[in-house]
mmCIF file of C-alpha atoms in Angstrom:
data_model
loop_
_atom_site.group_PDB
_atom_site.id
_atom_site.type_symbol
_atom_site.label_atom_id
_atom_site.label_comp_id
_atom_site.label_asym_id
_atom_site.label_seq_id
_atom_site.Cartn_x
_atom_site.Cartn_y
_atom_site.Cartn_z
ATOM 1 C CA UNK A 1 106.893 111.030 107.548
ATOM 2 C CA UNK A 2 103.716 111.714 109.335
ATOM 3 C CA UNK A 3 102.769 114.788 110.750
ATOM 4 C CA UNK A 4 100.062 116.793 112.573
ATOM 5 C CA UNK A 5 98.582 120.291 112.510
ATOM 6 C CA UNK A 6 99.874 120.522 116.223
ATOM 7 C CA UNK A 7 101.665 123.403 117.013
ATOM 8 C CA UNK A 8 103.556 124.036 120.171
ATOM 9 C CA UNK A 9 102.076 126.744 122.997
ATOM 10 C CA UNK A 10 104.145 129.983 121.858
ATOM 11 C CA UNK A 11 103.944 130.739 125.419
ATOM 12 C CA UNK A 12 106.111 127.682 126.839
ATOM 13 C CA UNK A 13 109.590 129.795 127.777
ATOM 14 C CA UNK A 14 107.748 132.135 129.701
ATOM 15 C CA UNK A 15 107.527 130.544 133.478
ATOM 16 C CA UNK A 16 109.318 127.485 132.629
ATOM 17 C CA UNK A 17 112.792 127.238 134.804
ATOM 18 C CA UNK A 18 115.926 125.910 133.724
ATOM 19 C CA UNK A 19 119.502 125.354 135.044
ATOM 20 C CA UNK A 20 122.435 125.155 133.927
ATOM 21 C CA UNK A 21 124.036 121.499 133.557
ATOM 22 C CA UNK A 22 127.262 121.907 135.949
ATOM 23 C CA UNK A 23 130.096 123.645 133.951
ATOM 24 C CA UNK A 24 128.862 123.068 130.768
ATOM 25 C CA UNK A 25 126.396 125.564 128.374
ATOM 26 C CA UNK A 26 124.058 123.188 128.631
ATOM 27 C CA UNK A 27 120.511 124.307 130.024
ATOM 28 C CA UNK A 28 118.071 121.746 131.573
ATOM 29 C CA UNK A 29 114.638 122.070 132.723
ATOM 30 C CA UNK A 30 114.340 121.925 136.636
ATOM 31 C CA UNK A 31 111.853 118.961 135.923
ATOM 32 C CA UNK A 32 112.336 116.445 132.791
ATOM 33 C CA UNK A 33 109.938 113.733 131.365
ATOM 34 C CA UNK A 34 110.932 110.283 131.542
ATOM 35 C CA UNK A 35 109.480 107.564 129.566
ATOM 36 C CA UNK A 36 110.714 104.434 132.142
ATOM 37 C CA UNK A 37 107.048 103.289 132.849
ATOM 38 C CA UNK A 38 104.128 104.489 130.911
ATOM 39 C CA UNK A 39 105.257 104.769 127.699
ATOM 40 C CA UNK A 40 105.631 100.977 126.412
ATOM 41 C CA UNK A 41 103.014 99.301 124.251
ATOM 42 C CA UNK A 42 100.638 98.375 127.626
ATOM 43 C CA UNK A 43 99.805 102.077 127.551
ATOM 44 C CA UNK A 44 97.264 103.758 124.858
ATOM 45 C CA UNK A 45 99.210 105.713 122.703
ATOM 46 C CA UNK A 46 97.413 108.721 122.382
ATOM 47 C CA UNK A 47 97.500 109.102 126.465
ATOM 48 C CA UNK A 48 101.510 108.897 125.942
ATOM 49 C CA UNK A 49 100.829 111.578 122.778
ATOM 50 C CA UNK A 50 99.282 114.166 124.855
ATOM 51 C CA UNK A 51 101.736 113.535 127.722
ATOM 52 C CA UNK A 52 104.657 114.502 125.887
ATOM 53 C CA UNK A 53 102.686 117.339 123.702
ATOM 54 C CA UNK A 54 101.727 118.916 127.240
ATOM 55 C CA UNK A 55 105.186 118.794 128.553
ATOM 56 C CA UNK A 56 106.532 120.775 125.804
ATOM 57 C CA UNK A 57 104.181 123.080 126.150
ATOM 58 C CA UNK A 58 105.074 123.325 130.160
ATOM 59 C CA UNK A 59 108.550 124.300 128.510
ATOM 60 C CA UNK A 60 109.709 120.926 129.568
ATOM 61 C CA UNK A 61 112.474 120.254 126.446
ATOM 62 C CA UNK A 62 114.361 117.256 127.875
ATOM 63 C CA UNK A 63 112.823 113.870 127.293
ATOM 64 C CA UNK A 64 114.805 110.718 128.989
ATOM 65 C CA UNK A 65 114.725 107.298 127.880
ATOM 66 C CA UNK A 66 116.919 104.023 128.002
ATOM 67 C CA UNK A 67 117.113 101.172 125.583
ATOM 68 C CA UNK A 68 115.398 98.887 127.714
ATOM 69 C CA UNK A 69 112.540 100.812 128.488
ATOM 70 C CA UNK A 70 108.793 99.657 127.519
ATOM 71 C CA UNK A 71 107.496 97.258 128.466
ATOM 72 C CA UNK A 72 108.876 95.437 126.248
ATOM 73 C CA UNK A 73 112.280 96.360 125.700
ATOM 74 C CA UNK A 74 112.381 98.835 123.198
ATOM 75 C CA UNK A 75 108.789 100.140 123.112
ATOM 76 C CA UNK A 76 109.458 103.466 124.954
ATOM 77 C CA UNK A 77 111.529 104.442 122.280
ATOM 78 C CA UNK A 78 109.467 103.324 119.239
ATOM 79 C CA UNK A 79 106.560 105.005 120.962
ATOM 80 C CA UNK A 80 108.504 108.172 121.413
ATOM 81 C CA UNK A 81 109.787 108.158 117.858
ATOM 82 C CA UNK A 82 106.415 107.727 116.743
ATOM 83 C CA UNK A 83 105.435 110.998 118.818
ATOM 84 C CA UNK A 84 108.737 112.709 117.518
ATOM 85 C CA UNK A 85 107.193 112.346 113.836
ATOM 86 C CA UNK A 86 104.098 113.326 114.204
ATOM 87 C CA UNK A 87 104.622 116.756 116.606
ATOM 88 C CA UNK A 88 108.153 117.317 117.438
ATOM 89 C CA UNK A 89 109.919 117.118 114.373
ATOM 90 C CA UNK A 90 110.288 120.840 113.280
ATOM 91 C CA UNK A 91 111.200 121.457 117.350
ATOM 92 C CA UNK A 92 114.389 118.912 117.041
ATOM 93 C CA UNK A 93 116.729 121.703 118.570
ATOM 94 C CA UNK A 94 114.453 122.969 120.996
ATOM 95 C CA UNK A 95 114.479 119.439 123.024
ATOM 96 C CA UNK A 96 116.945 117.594 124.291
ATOM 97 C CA UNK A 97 116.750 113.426 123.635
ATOM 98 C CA UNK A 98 118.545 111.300 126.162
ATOM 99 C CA UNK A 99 118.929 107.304 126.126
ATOM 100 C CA UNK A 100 121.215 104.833 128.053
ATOM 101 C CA UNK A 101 122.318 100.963 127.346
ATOM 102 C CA UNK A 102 123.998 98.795 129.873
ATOM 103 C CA UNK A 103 121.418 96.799 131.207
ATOM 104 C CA UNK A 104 120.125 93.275 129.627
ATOM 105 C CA UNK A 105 118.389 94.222 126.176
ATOM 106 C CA UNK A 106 118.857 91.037 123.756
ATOM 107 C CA UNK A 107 120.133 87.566 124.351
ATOM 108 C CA UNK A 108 123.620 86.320 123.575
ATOM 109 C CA UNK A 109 126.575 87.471 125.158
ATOM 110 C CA UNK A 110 126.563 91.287 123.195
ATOM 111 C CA UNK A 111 123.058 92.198 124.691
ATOM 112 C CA UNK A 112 124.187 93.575 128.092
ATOM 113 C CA UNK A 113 127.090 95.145 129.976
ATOM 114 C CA UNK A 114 130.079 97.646 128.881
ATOM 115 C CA UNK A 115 131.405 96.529 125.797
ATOM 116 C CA UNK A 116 131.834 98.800 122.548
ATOM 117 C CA UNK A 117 130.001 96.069 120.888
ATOM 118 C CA UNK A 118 126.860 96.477 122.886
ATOM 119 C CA UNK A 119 127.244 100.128 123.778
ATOM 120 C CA UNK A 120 127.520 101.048 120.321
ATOM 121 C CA UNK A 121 125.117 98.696 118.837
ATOM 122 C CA UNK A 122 122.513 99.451 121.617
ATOM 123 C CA UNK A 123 122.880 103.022 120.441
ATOM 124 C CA UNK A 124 122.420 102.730 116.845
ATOM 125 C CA UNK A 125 119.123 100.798 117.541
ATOM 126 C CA UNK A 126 117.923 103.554 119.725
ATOM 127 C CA UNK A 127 118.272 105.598 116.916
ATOM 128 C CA UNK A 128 116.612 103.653 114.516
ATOM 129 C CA UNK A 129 113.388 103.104 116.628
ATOM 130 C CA UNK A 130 113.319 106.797 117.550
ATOM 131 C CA UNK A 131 114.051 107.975 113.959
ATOM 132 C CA UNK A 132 116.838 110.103 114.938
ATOM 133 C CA UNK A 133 120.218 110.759 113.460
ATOM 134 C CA UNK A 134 121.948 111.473 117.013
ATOM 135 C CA UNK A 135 120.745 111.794 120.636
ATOM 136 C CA UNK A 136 121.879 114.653 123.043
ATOM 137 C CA UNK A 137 122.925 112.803 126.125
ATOM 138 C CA UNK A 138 124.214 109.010 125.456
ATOM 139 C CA UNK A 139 124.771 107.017 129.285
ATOM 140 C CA UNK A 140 126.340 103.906 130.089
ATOM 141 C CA UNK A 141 123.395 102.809 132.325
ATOM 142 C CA UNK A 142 125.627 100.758 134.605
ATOM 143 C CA UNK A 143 128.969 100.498 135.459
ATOM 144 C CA UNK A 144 130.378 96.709 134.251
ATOM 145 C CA UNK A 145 133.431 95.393 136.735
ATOM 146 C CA UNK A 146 133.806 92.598 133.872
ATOM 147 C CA UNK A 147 134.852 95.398 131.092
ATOM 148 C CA UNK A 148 137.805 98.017 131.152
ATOM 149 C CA UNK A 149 136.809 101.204 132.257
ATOM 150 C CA UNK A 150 138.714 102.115 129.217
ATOM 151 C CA UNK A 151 136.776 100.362 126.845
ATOM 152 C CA UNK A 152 133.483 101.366 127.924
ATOM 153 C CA UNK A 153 134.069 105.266 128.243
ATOM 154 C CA UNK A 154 135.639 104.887 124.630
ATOM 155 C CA UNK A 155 132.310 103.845 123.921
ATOM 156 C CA UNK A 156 131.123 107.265 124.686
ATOM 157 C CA UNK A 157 134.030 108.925 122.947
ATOM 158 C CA UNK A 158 133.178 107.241 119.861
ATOM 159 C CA UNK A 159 129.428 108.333 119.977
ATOM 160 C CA UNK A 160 130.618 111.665 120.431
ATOM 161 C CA UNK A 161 133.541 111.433 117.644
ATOM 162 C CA UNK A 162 130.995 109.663 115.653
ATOM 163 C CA UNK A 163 127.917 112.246 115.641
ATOM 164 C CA UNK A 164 125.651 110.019 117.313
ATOM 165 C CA UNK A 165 125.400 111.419 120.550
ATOM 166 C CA UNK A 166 126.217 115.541 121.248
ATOM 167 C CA UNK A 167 127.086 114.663 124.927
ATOM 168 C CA UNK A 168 127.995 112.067 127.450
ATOM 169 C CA UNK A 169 127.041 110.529 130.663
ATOM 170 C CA UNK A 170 127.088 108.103 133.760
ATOM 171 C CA UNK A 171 124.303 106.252 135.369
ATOM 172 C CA UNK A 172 124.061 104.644 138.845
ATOM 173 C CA UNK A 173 128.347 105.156 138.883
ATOM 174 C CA UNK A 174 129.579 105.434 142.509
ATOM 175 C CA UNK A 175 131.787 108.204 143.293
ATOM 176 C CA UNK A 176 135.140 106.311 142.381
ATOM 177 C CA UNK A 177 133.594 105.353 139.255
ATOM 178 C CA UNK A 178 132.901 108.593 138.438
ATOM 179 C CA UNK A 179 136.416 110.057 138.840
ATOM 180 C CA UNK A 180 138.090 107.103 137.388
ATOM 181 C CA UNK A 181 135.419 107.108 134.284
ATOM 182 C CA UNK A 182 136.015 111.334 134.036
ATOM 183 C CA UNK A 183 139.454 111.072 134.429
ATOM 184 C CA UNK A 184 139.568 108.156 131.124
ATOM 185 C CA UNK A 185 137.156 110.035 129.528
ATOM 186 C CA UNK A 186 139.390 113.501 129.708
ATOM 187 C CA UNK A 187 142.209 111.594 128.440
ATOM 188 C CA UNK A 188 140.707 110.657 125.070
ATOM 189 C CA UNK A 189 138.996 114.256 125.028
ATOM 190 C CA UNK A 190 135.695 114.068 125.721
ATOM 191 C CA UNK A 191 133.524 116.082 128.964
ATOM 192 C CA UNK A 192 131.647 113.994 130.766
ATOM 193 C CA UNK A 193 128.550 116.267 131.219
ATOM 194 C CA UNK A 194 126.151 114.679 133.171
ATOM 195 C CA UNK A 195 125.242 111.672 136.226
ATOM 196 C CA UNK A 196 122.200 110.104 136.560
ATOM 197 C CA UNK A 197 121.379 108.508 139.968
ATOM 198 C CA UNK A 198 118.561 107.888 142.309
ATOM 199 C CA UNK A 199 117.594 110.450 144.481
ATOM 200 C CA UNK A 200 114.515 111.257 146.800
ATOM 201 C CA UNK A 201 113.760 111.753 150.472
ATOM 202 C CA UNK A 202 114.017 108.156 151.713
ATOM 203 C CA UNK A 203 116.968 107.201 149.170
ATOM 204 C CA UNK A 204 119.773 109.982 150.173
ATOM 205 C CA UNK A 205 122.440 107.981 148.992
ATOM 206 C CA UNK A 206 124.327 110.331 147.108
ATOM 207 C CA UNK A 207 124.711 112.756 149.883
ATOM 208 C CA UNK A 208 126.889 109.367 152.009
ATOM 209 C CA UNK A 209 129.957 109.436 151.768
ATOM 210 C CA UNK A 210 131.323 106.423 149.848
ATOM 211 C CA UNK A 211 132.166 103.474 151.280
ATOM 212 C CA UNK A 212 131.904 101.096 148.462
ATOM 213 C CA UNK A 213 129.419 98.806 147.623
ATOM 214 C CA UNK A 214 128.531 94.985 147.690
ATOM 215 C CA UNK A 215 128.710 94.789 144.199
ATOM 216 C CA UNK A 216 132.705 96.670 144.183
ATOM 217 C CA UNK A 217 133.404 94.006 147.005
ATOM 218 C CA UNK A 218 132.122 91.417 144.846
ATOM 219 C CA UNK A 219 133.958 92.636 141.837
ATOM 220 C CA UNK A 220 137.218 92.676 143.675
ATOM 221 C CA UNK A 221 137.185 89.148 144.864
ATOM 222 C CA UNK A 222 136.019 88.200 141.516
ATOM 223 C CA UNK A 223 138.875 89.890 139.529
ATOM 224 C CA UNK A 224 136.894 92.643 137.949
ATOM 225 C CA UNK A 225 138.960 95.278 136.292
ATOM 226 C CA UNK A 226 136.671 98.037 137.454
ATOM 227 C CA UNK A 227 136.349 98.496 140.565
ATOM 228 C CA UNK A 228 138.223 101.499 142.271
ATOM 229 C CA UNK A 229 138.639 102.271 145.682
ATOM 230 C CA UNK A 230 136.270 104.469 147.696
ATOM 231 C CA UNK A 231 136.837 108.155 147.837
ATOM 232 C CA UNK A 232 134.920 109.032 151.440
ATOM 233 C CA UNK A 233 133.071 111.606 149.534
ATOM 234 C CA UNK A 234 129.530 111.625 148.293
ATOM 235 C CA UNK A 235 128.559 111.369 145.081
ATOM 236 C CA UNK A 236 127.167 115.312 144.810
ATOM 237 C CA UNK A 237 130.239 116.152 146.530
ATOM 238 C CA UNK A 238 132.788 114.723 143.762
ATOM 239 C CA UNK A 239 130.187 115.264 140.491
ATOM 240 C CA UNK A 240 130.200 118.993 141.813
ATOM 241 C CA UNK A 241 133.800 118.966 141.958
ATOM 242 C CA UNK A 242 134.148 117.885 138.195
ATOM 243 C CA UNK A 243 131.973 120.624 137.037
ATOM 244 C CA UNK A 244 129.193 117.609 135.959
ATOM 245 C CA UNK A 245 125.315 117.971 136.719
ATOM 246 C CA UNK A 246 123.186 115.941 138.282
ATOM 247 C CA UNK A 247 119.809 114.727 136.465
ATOM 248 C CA UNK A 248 118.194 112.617 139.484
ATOM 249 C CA UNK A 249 115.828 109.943 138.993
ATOM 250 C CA UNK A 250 112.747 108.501 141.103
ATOM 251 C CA UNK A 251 112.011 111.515 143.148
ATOM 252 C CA UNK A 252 108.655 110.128 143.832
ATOM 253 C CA UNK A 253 110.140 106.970 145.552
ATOM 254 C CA UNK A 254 108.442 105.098 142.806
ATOM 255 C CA UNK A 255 105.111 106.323 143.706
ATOM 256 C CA UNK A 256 105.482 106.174 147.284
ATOM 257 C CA UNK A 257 106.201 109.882 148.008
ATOM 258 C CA UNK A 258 102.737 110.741 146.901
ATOM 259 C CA UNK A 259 99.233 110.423 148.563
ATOM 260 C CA UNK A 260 98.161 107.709 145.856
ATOM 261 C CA UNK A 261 98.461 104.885 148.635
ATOM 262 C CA UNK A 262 96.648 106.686 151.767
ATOM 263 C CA UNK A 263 93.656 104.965 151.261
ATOM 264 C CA UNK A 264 94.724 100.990 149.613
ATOM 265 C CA UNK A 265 96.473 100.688 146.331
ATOM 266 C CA UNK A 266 94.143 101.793 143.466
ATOM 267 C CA UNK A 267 93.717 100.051 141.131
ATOM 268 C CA UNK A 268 96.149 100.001 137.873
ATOM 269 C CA UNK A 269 98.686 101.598 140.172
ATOM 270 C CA UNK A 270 102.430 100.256 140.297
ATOM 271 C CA UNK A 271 101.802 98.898 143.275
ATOM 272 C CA UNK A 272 98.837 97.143 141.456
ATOM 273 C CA UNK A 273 100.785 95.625 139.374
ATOM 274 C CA UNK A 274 103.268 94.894 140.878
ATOM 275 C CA UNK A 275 106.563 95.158 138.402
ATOM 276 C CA UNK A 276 108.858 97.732 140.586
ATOM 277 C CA UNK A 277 106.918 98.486 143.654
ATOM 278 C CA UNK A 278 105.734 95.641 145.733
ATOM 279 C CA UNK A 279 102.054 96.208 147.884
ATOM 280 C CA UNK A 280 103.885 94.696 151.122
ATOM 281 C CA UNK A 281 105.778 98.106 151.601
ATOM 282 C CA UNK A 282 102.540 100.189 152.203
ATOM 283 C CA UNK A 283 103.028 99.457 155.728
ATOM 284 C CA UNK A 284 101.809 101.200 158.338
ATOM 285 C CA UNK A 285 104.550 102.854 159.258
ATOM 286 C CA UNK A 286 104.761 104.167 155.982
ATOM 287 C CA UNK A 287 101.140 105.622 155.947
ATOM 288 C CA UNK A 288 101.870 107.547 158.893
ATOM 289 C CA UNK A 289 105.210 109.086 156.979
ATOM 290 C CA UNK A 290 103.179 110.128 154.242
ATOM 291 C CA UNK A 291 100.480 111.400 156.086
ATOM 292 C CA UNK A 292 102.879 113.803 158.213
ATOM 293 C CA UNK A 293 104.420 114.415 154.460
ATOM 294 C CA UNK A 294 100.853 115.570 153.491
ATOM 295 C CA UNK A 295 100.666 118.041 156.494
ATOM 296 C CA UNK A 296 103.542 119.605 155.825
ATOM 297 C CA UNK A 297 102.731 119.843 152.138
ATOM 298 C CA UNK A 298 99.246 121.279 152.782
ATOM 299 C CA UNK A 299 100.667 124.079 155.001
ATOM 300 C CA UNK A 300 102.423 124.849 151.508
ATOM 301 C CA UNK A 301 99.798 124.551 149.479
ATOM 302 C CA UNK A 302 101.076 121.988 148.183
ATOM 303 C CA UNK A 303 100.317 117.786 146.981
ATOM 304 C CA UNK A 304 103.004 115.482 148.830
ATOM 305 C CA UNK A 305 104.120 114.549 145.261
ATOM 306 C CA UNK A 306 105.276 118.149 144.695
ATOM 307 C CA UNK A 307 106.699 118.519 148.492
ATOM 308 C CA UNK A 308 109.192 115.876 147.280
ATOM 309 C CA UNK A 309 109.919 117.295 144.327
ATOM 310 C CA UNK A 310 110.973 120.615 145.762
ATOM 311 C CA UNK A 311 112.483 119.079 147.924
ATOM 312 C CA UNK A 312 114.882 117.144 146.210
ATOM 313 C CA UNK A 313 115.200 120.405 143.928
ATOM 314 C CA UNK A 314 116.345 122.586 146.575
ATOM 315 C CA UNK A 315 120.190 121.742 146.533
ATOM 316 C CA UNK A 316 121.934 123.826 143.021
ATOM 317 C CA UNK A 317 123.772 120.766 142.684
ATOM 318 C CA UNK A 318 120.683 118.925 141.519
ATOM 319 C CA UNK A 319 120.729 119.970 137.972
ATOM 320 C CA UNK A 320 116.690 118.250 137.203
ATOM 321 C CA UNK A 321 114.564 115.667 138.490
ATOM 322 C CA UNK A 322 113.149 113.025 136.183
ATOM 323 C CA UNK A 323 109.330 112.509 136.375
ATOM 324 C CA UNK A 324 107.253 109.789 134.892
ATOM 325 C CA UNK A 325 104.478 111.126 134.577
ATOM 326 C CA UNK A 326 101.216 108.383 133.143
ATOM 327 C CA UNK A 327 98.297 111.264 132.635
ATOM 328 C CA UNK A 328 98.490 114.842 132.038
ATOM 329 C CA UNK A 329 96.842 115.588 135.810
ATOM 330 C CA UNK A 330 99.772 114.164 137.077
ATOM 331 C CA UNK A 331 102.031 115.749 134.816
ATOM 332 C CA UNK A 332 100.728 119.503 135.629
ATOM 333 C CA UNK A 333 100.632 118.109 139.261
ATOM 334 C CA UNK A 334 104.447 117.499 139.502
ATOM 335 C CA UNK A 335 105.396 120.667 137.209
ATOM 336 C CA UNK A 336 103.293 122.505 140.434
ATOM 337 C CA UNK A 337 106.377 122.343 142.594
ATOM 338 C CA UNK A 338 107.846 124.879 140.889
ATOM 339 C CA UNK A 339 105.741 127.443 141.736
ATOM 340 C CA UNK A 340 106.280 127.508 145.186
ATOM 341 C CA UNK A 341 108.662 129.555 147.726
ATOM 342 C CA UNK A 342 111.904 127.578 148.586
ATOM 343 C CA UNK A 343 111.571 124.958 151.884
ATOM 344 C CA UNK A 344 112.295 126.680 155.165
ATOM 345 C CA UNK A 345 114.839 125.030 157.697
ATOM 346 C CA UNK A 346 112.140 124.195 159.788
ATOM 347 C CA UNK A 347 110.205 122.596 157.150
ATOM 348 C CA UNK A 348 113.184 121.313 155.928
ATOM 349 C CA UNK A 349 113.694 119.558 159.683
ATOM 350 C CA UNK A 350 110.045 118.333 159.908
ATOM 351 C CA UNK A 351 110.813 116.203 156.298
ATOM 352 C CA UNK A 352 113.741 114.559 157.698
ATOM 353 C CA UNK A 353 112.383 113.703 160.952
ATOM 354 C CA UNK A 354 109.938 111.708 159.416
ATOM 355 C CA UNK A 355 111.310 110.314 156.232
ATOM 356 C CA UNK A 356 115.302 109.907 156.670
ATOM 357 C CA UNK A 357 117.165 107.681 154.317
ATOM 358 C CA UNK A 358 115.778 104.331 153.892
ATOM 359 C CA UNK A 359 112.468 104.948 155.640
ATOM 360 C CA UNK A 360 110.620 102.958 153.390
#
């Protein structure tokens, strides 16, 4: 194994802020690094190195990842393992490694979906390329209307049974999915710790109550053996009410809830290049929400990028926001939120009157 003569700031528990992950003793940092976009093999290594050597230094101990994530598919986590080995290795039980399967990953009918087959299989690859004997937090990425809910959450029981995983969790779940997939899961003895959805300013989804979805009507019609009813309650409403926390991804609004696009779309930007976020919706409209963002923000002292931040951070239900950070700027940027007083309820009025759910 290769290492390096790095050694981790001493100082890194000082001012760093963590919270507890619902009822469980599990601490998370109020902000987590995850490696969806910049840390496949179109991104120099050593920029991805210092990255995740400076978050760990900004006491930031959980690192999120997913088997598909790169590009390609798989890349994030050989990258990361790489990274592990050379710096993190004698700080294994100081950080906390997350990764998810459940999305398309290899061909043939076993690369996608619910299964135990791929779930498990996904997993012990994820090891392998990140050179670890077990993760902390193992997510089904997805729920799969083709698979019993049974079958998939005794997925997760056997990663916990079988040492690869310490913990388990849910992924872009609705509420129903999340009682039915607790209440399976409690059956066979395992907590479900932890949900991971979307979350930001202009995607308040989990604060609606549910109604179901296009994809549960389409899995009724279609037969699917998972696909409960709705609950009318929001999805922070029910994972607070099974003592799980909430690790929320895409604060940012994929970039768009920062002032990166005021001016054009720089260049190398997502918007750029086009693989999530799509130049046709920096409309105007959406320049003038960012800009009375920015206002706001600078009465704060703050960037708009760490106005949303706090802002998503400012209900306790919200155990930590995921940020994908691609340079160390932008990384100390983000962690900047922290430091400032909680939004007041007329700041907190001026943000929704100008980016309410679905703005952009």
């Amino acid at each position: 194994m290769t290492t390096s003569s790095w050694i981790a700031d001493p100082t890194r528990y000082e001012h760093a802020t963590y919270r507890r992950c619902g009822r469980s003793g599990l601490d998370l940092p109020a902000l987590s690094l995850g490696l969806w976009h910049n840390f496949g093999d179109t991104k120099p290594f050593d920029e991805q190195r210092a990255v995740v050597r400076r978050a760990f230094d900004l006491g930031i101990t959980h690192f999120d990842l997913a088997n598909n994530y790169g590009p390609p598919y798989g890349s994030a986590e050989e990258n990361f393992g790489r990274i592990y080995a050379k710096d993190l290795t004698p700080y294994r039980d100081e950080i906390v490694v997350t990764t998810k399967a459940g999305y398309d990953m290899w061909p043939g009918p076993y690369g996608d979906g619910g299964s135990r087959k791929y779930l498990l299989g996904s997993l012990d690859r994820s090891l392998a390329r990140m050179g670890l004997d077990h993760v902390d937090i193992f997510y089904s990425h997805r729920p799969d209307p083709s698979v019993p809910v049974a079958e998939t959450m005794s997925a997760l029981h056997t990663a916990v049974t079988s040492g690869r995983a310490t913990y388990v969790g849910l992924s872009n779940y609705t509420p129903a999915q999340t009682l039915e997939a607790h209440r399976v899961l409690a059956e066979m003895g395992t907590p479900l710790l932890v949900h991971q959805p979307s979350y930001s300013i202009v995607n308040r989804h989990v604060e609606l109550p549910d109604a179901g979805s296009t994809q549960d009507a389409d899995a009724v019609r279609d037969g699917a053996l998972f696909a409960p009813a709705p609950v009318g309650r929001s999805l922070l409403d029910v994972v607070d009410e099974l003592g799980m926390g909430t690790v929320v991804f895409s604060p940012l609004h994929q970039g768009l809830l920062t002032g990166r696009y005021l001016e054009g779309v720089p260049e190398g930007s997502r918007a750029a290049v086009a693989h999530f976020l799509r130049p046709e919706r920096l409309t105007d409209d959406y320049v003038r929400r960012i800009r009375g963002l920015a206002e706001i923000a600078e009465a704060r002292g703050q960037s708009v990028a760490q106005l949303a931040l706090a802002w998503v951070l400012r209900d306790r239900r919200v155990t930590s926001a995921i940020i994908g950070a691609s340079s160390v700027a932008q990384l100390e940027d983000n962690v900047g939120a922290l430091a400032a007083p909680p939004l007041t309820s007329e700041e907190l009025a001026a943000i929704d009157a100008l980016a309410e759910h679905g703005a952009f």
